[in-house]
PDB file of C-alpha atoms in Angstrom:
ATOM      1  CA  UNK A   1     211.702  -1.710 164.242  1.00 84.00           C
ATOM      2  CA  UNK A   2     209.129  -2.083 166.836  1.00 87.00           C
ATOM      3  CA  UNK A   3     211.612  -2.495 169.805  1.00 88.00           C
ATOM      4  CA  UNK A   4     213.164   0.122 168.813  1.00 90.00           C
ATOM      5  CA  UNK A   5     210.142   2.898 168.876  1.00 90.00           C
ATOM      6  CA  UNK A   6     209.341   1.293 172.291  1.00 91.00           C
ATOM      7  CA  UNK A   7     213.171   1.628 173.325  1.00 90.00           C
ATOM      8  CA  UNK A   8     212.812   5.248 172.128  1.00 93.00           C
ATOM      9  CA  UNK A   9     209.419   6.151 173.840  1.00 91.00           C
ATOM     10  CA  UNK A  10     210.556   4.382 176.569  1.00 92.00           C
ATOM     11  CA  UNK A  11     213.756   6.487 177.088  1.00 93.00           C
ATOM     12  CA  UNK A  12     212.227   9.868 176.464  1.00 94.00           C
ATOM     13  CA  UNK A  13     209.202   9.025 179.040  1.00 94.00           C
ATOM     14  CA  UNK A  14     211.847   8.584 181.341  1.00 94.00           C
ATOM     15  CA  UNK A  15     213.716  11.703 180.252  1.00 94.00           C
ATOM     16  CA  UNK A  16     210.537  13.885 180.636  1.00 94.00           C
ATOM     17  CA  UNK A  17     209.912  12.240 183.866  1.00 94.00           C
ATOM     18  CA  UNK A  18     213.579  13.005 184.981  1.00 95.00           C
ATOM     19  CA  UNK A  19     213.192  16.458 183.634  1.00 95.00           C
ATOM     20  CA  UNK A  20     209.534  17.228 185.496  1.00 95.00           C
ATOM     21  CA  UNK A  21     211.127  15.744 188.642  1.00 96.00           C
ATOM     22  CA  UNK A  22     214.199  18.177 188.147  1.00 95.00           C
ATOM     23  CA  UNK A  23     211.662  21.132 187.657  1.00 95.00           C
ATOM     24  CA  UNK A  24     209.307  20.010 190.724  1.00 96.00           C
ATOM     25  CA  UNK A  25     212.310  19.985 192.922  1.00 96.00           C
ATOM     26  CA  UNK A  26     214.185  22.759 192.018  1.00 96.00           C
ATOM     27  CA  UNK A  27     210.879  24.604 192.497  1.00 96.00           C
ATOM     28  CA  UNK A  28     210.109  23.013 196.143  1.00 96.00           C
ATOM     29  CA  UNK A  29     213.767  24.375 196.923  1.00 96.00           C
ATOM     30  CA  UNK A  30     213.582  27.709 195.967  1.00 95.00           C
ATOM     31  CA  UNK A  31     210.016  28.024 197.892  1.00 95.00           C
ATOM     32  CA  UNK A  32     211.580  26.518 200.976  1.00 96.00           C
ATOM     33  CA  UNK A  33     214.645  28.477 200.701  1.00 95.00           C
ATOM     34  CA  UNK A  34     212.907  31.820 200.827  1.00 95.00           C
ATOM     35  CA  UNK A  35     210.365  30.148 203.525  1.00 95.00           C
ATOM     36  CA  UNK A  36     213.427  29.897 205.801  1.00 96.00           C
ATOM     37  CA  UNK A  37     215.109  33.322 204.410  1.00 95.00           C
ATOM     38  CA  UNK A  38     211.781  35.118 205.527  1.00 95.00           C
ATOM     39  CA  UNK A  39     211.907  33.507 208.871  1.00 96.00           C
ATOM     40  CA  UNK A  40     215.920  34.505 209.704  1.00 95.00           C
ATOM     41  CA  UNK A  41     215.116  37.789 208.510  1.00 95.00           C
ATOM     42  CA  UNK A  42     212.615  38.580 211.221  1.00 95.00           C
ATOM     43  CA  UNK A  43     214.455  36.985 213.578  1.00 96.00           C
ATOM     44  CA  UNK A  44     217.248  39.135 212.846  1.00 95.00           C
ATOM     45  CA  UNK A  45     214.778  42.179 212.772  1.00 95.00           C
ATOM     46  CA  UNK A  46     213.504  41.429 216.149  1.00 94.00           C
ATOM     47  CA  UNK A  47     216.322  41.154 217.781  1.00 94.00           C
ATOM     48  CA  UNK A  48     217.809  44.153 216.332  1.00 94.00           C
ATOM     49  CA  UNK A  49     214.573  45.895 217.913  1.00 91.00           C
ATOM     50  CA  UNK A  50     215.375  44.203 221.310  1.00 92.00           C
ATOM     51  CA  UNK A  51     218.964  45.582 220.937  1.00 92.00           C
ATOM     52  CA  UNK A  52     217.905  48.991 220.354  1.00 90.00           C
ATOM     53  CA  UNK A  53     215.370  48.980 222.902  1.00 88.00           C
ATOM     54  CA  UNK A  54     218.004  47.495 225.146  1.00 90.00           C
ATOM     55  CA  UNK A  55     220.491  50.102 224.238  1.00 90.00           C
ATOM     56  CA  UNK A  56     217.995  53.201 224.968  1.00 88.00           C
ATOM     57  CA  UNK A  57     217.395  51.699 228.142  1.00 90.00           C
ATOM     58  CA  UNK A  58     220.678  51.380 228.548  1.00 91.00           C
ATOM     59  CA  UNK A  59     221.831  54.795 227.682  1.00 90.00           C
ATOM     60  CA  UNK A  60     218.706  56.141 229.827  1.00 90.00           C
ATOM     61  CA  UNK A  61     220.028  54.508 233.202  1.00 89.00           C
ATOM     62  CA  UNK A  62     223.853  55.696 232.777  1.00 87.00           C
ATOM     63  CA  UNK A  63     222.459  58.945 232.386  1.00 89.00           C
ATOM     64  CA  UNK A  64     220.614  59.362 235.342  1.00 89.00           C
ATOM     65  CA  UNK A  65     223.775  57.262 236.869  1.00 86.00           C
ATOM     66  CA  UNK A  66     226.050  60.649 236.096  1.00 85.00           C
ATOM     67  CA  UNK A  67     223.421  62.895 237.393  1.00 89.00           C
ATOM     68  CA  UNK A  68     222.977  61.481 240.558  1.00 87.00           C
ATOM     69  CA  UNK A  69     227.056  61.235 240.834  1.00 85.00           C
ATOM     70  CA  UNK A  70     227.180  64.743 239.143  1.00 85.00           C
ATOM     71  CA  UNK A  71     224.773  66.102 242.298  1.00 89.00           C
ATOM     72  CA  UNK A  72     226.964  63.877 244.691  1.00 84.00           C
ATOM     73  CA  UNK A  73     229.689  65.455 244.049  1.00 83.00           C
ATOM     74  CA  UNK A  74     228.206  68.750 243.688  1.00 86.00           C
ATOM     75  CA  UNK A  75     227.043  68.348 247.431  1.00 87.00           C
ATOM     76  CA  UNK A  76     230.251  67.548 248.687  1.00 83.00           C
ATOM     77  CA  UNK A  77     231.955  70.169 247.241  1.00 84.00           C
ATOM     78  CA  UNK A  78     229.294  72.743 248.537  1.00 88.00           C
ATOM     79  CA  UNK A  79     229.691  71.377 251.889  1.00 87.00           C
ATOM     80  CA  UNK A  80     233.175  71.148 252.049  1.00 86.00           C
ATOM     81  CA  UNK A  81     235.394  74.334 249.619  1.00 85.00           C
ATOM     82  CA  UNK A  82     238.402  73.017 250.730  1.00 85.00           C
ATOM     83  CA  UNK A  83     237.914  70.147 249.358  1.00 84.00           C
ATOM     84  CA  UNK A  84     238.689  71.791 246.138  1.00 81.00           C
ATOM     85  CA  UNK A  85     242.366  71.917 246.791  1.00 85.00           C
ATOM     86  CA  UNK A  86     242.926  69.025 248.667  1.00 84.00           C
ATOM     87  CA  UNK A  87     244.273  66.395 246.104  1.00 87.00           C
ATOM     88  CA  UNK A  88     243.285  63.043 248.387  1.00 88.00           C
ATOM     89  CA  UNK A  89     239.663  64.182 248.600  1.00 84.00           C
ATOM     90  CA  UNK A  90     239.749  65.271 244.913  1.00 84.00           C
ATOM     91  CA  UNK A  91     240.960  61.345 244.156  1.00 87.00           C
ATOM     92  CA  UNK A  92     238.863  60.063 246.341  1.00 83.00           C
ATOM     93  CA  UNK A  93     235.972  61.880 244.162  1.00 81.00           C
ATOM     94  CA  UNK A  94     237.657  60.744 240.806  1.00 82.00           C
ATOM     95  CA  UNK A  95     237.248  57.427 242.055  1.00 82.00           C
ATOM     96  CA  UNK A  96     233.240  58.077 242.953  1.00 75.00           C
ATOM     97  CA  UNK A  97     232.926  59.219 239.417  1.00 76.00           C
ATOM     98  CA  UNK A  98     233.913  56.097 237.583  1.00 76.00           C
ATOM     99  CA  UNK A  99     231.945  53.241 236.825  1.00 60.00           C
ATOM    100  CA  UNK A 100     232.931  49.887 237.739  1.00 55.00           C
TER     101      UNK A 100
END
């Protein structure tokens, strides 16, 4: 009868133990999980801050890109009317206009 109380305590010290080990775990997981959640996150953030940033930079330069074509273009045309009608030169100013 002895045995079998030690047997019995025996098994549920170990189930306890298995149980608190379970708990500790689970718990150390879950921390490190959102640890590592909270760091991706800003990474993501900051990067999508560098991409705007990036992109209103961006949009800024082509901008001042079509002005200074727009004024190009402008000149030649003041300097030369006939240009207007002439479809070669009006091609040749299509092709000044696009971006490459």
């Amino acid at each position: 009868m002895r045995k079998r109380k030690i047997l019995i305590l025996s098994i549920t010290i170990v189930a306890v133990d298995l149980i608190l080990e379970t708990c500790i775990l689970q718990y150390v997981n879950d921390k490190n999980a959102q640890t590592t959640s909270n760091v991706l996150l800003d990474r993501v953030i900051a990067v999508i801050d560098k991409n705007e940033s990036s992109e209103s930079e961006f949009v800024k330069s082509l901008k001042d890109d079509y002005i200074v074509r727009a004024k190009a273009i402008s000149y030649i045309v003041d300097a030369k009317p006939e240009v207007e009608y002439d479809v070669d030169e009006l091609q040749k100013i299509a092709g000044l206009m696009q971006c490459h």
